mmCIF file of C-alpha atoms and ligand atoms in Angstrom:
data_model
loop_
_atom_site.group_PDB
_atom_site.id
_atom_site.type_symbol
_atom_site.label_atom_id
_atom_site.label_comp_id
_atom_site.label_asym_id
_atom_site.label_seq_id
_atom_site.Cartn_x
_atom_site.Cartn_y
_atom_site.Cartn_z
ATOM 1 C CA UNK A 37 -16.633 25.088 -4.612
ATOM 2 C CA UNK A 38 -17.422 25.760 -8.033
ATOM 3 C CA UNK A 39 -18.700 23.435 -10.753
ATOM 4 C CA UNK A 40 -18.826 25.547 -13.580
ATOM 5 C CA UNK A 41 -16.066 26.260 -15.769
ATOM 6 C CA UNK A 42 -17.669 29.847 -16.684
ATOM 7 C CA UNK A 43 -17.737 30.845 -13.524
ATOM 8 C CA UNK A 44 -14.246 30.177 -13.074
ATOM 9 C CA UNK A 45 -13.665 32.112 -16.213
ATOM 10 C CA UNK A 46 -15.479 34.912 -14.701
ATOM 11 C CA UNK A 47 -12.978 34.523 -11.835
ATOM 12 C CA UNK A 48 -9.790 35.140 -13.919
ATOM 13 C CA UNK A 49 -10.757 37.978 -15.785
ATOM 14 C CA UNK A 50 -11.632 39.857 -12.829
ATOM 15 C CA UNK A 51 -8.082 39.479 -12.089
ATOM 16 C CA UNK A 52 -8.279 37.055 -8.904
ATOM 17 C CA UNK A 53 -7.173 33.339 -8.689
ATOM 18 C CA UNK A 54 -9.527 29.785 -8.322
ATOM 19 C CA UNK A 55 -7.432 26.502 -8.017
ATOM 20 C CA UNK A 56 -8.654 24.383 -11.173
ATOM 21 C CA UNK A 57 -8.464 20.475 -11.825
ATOM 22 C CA UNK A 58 -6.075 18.818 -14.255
ATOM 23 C CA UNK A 59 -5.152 15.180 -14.731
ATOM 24 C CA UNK A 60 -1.840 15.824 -12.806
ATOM 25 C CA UNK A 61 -2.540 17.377 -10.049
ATOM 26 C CA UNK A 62 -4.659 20.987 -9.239
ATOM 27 C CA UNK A 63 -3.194 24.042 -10.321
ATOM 28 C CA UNK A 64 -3.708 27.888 -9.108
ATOM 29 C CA UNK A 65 -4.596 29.455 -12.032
ATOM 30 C CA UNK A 66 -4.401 33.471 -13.084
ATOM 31 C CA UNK A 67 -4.474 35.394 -15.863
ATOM 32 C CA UNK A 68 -0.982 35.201 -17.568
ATOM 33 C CA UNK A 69 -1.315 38.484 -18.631
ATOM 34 C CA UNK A 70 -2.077 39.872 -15.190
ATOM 35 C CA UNK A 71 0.704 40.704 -13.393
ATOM 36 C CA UNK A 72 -0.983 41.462 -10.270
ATOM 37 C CA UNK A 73 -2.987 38.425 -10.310
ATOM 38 C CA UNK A 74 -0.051 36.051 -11.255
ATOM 39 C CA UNK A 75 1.441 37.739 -8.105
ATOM 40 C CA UNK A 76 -1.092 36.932 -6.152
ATOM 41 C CA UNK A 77 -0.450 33.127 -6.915
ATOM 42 C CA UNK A 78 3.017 33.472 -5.927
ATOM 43 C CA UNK A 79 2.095 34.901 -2.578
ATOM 44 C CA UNK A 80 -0.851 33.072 -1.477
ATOM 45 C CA UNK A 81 1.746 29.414 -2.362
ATOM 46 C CA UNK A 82 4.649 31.177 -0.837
ATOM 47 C CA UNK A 83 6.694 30.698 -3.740
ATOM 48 C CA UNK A 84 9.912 31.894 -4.302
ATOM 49 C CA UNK A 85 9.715 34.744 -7.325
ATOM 50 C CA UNK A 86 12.500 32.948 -9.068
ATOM 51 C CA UNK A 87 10.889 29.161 -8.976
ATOM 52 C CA UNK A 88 8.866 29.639 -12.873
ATOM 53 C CA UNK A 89 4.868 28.408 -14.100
ATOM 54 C CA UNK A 90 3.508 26.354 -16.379
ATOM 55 C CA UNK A 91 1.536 28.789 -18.465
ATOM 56 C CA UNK A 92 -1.910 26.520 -19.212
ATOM 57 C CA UNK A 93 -3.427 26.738 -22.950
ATOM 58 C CA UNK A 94 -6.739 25.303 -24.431
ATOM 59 C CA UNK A 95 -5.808 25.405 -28.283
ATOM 60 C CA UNK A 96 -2.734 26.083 -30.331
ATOM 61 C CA UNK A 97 -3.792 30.058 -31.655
ATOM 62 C CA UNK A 98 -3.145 30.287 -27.956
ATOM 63 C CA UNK A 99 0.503 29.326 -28.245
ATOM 64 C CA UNK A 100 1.400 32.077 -30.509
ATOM 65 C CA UNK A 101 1.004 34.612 -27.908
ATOM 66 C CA UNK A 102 2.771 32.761 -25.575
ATOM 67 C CA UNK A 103 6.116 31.476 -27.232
ATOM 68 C CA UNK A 104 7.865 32.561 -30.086
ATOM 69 C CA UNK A 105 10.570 30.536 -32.651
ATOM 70 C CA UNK A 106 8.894 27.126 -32.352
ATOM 71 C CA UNK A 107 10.803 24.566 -33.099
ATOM 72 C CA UNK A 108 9.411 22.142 -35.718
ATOM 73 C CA UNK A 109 9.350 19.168 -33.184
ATOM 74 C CA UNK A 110 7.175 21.208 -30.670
ATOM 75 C CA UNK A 111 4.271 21.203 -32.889
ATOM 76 C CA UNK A 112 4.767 17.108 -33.613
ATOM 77 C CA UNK A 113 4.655 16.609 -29.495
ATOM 78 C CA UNK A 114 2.035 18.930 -29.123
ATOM 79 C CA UNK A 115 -0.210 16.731 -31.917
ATOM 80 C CA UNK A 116 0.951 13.572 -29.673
ATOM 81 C CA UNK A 117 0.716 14.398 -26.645
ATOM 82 C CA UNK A 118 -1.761 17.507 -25.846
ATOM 83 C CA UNK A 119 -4.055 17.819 -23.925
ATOM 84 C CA UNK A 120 -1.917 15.601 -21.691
ATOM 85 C CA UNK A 121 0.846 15.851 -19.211
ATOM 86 C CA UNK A 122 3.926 17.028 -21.270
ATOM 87 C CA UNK A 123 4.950 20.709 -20.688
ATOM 88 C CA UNK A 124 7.259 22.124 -23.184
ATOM 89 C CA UNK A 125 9.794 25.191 -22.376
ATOM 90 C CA UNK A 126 10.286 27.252 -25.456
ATOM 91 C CA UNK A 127 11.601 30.422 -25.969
ATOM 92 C CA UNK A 128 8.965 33.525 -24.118
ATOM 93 C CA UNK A 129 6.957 35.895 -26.137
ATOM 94 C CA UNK A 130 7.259 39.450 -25.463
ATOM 95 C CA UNK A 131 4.414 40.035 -24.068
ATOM 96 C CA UNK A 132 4.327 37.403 -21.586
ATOM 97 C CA UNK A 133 5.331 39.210 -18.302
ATOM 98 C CA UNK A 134 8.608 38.226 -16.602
ATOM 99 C CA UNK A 135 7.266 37.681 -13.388
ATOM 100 C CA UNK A 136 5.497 34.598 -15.208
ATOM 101 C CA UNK A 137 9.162 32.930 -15.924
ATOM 102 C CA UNK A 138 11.144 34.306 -13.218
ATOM 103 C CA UNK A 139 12.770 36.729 -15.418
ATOM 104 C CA UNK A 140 13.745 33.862 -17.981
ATOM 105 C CA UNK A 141 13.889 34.075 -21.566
ATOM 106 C CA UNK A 142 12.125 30.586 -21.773
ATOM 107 C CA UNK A 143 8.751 29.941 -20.406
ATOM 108 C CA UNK A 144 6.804 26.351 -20.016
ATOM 109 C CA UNK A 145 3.762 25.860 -21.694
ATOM 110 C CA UNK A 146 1.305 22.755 -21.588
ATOM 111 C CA UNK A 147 -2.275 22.139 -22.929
ATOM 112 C CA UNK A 148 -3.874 19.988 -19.299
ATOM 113 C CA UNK A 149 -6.289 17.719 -20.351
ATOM 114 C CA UNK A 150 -9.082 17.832 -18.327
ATOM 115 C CA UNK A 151 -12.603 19.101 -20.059
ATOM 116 C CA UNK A 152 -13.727 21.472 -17.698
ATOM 117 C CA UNK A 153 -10.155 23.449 -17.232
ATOM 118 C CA UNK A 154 -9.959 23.279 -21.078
ATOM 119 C CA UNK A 155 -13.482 25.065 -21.246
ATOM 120 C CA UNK A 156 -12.719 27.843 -18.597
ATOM 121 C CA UNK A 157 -9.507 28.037 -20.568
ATOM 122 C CA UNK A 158 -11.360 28.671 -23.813
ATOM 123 C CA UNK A 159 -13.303 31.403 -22.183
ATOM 124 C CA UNK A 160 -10.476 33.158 -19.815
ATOM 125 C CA UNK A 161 -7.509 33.006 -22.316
ATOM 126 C CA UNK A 162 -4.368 31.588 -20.826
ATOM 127 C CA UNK A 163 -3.492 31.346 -17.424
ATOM 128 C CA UNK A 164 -0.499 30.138 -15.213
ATOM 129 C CA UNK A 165 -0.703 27.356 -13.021
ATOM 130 C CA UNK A 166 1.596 26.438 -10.485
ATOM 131 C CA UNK A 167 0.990 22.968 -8.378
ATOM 132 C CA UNK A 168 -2.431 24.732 -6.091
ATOM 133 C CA UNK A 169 -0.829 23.326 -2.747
ATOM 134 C CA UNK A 170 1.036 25.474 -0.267
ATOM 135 C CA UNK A 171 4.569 25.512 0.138
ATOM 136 C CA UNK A 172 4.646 22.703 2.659
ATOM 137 C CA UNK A 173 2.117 20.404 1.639
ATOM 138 C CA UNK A 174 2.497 17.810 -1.831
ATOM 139 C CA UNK A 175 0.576 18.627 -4.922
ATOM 140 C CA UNK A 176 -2.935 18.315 -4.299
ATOM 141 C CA UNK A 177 -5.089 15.764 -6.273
ATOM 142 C CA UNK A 178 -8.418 16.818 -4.971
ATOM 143 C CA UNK A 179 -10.612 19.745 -4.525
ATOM 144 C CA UNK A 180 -10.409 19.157 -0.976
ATOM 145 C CA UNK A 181 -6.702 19.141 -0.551
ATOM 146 C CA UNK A 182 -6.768 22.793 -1.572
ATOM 147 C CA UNK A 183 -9.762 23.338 0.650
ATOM 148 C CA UNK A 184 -7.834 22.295 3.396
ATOM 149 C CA UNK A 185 -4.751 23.762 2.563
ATOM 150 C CA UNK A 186 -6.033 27.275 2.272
ATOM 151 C CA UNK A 187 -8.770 27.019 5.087
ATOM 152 C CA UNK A 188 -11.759 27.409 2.370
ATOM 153 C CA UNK A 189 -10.843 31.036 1.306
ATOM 154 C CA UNK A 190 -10.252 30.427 -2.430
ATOM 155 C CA UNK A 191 -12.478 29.310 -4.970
ATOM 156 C CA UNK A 192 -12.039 25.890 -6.496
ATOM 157 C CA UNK A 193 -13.418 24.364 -9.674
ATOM 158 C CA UNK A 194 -14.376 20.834 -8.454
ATOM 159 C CA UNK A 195 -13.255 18.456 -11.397
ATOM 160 C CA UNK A 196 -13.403 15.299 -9.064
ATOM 161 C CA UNK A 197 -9.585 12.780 -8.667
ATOM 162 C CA UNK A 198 -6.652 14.215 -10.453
ATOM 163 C CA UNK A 199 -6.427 10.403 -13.058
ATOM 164 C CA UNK A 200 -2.353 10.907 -12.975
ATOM 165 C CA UNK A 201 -1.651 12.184 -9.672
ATOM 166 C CA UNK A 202 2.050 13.359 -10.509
ATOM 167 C CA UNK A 203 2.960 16.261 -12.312
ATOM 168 C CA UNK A 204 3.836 16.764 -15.700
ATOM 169 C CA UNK A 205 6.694 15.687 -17.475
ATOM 170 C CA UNK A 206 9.014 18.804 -18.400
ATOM 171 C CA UNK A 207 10.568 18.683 -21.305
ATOM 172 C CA UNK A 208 13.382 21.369 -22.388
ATOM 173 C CA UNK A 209 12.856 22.047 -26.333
ATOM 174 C CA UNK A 210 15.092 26.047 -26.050
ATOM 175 C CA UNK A 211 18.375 23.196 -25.816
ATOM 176 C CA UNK A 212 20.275 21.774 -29.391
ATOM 177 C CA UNK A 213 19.230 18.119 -27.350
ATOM 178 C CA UNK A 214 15.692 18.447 -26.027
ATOM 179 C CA UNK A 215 15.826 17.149 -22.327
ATOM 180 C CA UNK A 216 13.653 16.201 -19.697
ATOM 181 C CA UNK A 217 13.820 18.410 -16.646
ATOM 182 C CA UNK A 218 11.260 16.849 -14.312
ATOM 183 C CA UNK A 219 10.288 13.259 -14.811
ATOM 184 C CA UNK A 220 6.265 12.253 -15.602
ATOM 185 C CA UNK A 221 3.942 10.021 -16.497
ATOM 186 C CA UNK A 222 5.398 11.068 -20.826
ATOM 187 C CA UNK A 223 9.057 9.641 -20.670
ATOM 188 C CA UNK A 224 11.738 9.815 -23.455
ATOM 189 C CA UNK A 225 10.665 6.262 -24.783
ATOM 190 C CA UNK A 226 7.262 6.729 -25.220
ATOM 191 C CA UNK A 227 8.342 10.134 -27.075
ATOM 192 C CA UNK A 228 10.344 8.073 -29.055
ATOM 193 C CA UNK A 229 7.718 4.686 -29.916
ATOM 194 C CA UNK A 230 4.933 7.839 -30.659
ATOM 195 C CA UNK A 231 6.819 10.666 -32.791
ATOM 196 C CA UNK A 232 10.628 9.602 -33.590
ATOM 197 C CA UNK A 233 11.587 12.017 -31.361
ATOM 198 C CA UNK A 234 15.102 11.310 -29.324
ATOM 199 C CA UNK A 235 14.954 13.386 -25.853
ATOM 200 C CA UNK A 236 17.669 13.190 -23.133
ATOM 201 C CA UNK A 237 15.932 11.123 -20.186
ATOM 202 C CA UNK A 238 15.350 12.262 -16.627
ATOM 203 C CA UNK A 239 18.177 10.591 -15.500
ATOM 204 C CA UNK A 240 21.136 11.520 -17.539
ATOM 205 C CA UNK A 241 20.140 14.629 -17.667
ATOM 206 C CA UNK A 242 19.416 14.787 -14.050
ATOM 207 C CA UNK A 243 22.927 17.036 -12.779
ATOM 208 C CA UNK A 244 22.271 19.365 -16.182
ATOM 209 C CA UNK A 245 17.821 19.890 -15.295
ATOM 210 C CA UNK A 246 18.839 20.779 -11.252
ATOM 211 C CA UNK A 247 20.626 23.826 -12.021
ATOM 212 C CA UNK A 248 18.217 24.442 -15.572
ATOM 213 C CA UNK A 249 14.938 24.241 -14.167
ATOM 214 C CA UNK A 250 14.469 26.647 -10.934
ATOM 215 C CA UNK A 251 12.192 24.079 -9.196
ATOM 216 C CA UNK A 252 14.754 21.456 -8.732
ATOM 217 C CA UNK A 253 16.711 24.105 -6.599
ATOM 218 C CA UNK A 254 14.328 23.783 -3.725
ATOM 219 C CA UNK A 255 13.417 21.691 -1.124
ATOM 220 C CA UNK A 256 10.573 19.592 -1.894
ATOM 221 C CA UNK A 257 7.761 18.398 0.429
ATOM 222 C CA UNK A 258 8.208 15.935 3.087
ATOM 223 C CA UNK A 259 5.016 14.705 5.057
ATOM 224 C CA UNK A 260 5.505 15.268 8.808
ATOM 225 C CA UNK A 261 5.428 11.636 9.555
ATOM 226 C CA UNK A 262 9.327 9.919 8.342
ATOM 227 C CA UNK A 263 8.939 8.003 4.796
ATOM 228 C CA UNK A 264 10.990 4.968 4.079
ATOM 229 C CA UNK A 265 12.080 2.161 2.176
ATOM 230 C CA UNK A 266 10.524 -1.108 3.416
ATOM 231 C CA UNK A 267 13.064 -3.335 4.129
ATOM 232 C CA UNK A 268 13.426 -6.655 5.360
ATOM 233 C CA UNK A 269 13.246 -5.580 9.047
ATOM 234 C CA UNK A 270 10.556 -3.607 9.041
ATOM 235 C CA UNK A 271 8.444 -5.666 6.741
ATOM 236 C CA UNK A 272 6.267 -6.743 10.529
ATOM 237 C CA UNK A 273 3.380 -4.845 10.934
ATOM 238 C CA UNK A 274 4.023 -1.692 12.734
ATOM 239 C CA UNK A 275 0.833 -0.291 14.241
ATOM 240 C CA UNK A 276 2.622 3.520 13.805
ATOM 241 C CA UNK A 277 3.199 2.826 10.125
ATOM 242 C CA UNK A 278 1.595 3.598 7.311
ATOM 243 C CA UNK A 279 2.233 1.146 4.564
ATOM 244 C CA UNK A 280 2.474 1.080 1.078
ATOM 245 C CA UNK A 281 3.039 -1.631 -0.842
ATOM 246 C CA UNK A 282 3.335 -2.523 -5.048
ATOM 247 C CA UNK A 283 3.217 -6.436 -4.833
ATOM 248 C CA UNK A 284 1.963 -8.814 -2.463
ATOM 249 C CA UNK A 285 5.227 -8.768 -0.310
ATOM 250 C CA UNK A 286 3.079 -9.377 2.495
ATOM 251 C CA UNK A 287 -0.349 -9.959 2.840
ATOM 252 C CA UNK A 288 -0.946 -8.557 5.564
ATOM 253 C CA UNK A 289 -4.252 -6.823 5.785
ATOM 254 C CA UNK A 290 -4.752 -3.967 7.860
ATOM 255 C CA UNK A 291 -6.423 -0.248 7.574
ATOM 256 C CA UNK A 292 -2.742 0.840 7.197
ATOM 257 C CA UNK A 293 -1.826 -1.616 4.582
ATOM 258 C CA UNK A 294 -2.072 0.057 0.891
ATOM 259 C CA UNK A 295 -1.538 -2.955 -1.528
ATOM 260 C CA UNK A 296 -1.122 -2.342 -5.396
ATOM 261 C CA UNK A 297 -0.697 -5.403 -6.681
ATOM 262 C CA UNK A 298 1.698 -3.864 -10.151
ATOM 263 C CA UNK A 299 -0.952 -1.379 -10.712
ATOM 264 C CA UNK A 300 1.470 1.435 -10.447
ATOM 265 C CA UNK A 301 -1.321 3.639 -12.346
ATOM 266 C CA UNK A 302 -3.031 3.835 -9.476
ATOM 267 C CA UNK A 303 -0.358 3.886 -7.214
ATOM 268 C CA UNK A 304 1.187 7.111 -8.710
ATOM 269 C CA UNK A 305 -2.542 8.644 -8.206
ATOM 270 C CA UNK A 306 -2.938 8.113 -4.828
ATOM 271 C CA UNK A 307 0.417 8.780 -3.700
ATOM 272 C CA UNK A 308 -0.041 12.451 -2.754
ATOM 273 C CA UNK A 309 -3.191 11.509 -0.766
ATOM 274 C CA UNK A 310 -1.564 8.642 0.757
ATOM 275 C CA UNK A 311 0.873 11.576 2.199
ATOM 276 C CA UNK A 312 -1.769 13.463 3.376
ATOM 277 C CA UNK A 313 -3.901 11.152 4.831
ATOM 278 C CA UNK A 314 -0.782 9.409 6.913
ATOM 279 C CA UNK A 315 -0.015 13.616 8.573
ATOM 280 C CA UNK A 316 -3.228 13.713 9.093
ATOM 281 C CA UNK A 317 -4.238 10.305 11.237
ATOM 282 C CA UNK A 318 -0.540 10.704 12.682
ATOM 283 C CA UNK A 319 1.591 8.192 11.791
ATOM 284 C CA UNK A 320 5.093 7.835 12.257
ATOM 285 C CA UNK A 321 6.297 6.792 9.678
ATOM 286 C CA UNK A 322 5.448 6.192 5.811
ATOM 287 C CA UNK A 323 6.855 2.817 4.427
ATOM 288 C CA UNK A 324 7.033 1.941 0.863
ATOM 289 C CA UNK A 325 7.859 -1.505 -0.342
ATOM 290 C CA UNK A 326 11.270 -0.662 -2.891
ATOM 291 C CA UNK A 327 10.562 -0.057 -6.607
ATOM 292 C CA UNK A 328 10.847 -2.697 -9.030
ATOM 293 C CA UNK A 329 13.469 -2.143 -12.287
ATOM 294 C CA UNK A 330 12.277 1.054 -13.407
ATOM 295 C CA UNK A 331 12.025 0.330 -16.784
ATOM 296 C CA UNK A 332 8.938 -1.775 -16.215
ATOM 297 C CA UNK A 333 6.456 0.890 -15.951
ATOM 298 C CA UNK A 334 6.607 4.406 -17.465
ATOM 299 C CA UNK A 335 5.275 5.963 -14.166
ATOM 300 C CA UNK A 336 7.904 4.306 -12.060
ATOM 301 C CA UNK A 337 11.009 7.004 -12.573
ATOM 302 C CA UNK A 338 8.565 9.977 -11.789
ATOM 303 C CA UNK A 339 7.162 7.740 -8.779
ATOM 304 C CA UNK A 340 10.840 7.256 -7.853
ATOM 305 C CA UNK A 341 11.651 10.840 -7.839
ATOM 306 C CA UNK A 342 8.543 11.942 -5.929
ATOM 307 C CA UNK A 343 9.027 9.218 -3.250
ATOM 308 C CA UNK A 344 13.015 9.850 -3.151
ATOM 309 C CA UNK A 345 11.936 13.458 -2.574
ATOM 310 C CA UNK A 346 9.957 12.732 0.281
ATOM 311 C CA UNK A 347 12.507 10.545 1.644
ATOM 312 C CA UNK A 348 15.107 13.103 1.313
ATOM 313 C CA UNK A 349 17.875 11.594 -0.687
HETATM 314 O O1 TXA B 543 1.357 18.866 -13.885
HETATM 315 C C1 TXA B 543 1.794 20.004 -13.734
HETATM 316 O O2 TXA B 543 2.736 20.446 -14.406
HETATM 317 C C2 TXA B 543 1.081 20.898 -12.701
HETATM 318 C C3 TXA B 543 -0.342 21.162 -13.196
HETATM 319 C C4 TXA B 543 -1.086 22.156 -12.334
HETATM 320 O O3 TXA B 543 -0.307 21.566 -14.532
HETATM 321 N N1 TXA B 543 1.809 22.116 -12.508
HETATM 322 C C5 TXA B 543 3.002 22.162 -11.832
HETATM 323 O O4 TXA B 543 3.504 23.439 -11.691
HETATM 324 O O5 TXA B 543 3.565 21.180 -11.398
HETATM 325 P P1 TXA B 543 4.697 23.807 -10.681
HETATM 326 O O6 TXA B 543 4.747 25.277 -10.725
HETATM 327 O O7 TXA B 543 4.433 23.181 -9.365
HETATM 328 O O8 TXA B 543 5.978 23.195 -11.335
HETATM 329 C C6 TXA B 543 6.511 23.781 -12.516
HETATM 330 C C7 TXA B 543 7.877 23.232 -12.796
HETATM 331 C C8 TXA B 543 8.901 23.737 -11.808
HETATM 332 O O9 TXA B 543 9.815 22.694 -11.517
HETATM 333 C C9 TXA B 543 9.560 24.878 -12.587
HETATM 334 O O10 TXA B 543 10.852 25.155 -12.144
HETATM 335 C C10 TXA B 543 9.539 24.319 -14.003
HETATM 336 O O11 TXA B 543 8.285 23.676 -14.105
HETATM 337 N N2 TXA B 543 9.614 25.404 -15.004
HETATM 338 C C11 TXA B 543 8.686 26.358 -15.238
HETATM 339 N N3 TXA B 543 9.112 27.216 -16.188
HETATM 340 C C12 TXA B 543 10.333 26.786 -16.568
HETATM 341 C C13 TXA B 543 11.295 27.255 -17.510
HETATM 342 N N4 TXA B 543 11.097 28.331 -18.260
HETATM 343 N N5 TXA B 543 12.459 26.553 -17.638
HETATM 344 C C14 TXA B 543 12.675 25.441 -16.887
HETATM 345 N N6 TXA B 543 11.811 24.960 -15.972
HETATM 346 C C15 TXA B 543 10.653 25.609 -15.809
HETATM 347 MG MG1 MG B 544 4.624 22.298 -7.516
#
């Protein structure tokens, strides 16, 4: 573990990888400009070459070598919303190397806020930064969900609880009618109330972002033990479930009772480790109490797509 961002500078420009915190989720970062390194992060996730990153900046002279043609809207979200969880795809600079965007002409770009990536940032340059789990395993949320995933051989800046705990909200802006690709805690209405922005939601654009952004191509992660919807019959306590719950449907208390009470903030951040922690103490199965209306909370269409991933529908 590392807990200084110079270090993990040091680490980059030496060519070599260290898993980094962000308020999403951990990322594997590299140089962007290193082809061998960026590579590297490919094979050590097992990710397939043509599934693009997230190319991580600290400040906006960054950006310029990055993408090129911005359009005028890019730098009005990037004054709203960076650092933060929006990632923007915008048309690839030269000099980026293809092997960063899967041989696209667009490549996604977002500014993570979290003070001690932003520091190493400053210091490395940019890097890319995939989710730091391996292919198999959800997103990782804390230093020692990469630990475990990659049995303590890479280095890890230690920036404590992802706050999020979902990834970042994709938005298309290379399209005449930006869209949003991949759901997050930034949706199209809170682009809207903060810039006067209009962006195509997650869900109408949902058939158009699974064939335009590689990710949605693949099969996502599914814990080992079976997650489902809570219903009505299995609402009795089940000592081989795990459960997870967003109002006081029951009140049952129990060690595998997770109760959120609305607080879907925290709900989202925990999810991943909720995941984990059910694989790893064996239970069968993974129920989750069914989402409210969706337009209640801003977090609730990513949570809906991360949990209907896991499910498998
Ligand atoms: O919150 C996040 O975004 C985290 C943290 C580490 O920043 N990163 C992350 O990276 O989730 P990754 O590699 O797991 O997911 C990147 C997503 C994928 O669905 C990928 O297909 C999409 O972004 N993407 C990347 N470049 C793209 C491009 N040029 N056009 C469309 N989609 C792109
Ligand atoms: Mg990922």
């Amino acid at each position: 573990m590392i807990t200084l961002p110079s270090k993990a500078a040091e680490i980059i420009l030496k060519g070599e990888i260290v898993a980094v915190p962000t308020e999403t989720v951990y990322g594997l970062a590299a140089d962007v400009f290193n082809i061998q390194a960026v590579q590297n992060t490919f094979n050590a996730k097992g990710r397939p070459a043509d599934n693009p990153l997230i190319v991580h900046i600290s400040n906006m002279d960054q950006l310029k070598k990055i993408a090129i043609n911005l359009p005028h809207n890019a730098f009005a979200l990037a004054l709203a919303f960076w650092p933060g969880p929006l990632t923007l795809v915008l048309h690839k600079h030269k000099n980026v190397p293809d092997i960063v965007t899967g041989g696209l002409s667009t490549v996604a770009v977002r500014m993570p806020d979290h003070p001690l990536t932003l520091e190493m940032i400053q210091l490395s340059g940019p890097v890319t930064a995939p989710s730091a789990n391996r292919s198999g395993s959800p997103s990782p949320t804390r230093a020692e969900h990469v630990k475990k995933d990659y049995n303590n051989s890479l280095p890890i800046l230690d920036g404590g609880i992802s706050r999020i705990g979902i990834e970042s909200t994709v938005l298309d802006l290379t399209v005449e009618h930006p869209l949003i690709l991949r759901p997050g805690a930034i949706t199209a209405e809170i682009i809207k109330d903060k810039t006067g922005i209009i962006v195509t939601d997650f869900e109408k654009s949902y058939s158009e972002s699974r064939t335009k952004s590689p990710g949605m191509r693949y099969t996502h992660y599914k814990p080992e033990a079976s997650v489902e919807w809570l219903n009505s019959e299995s609402k009795k306590n089940d000592p081989d479930s795990y459960y997870i719950l967003h109002s006081d449907l029951t009140n049952q208390s129990a060690p595998n009772y997770f109760h959120y009470n609305g607080d879907f903030e925290s709900m989202a951040r925990d999810l991943y480790d909720h995941f984990r922690t059910a694989d790893h103490l064996s239970y069968r199965n993974i129920k989750i109490e069914p989402l409210p209306d969706l337009n209640i909370n801003p977090l609730l269409p990513a949570l809906m797509d991360r949990i209907s991933k896991a499910i498998g529908s």
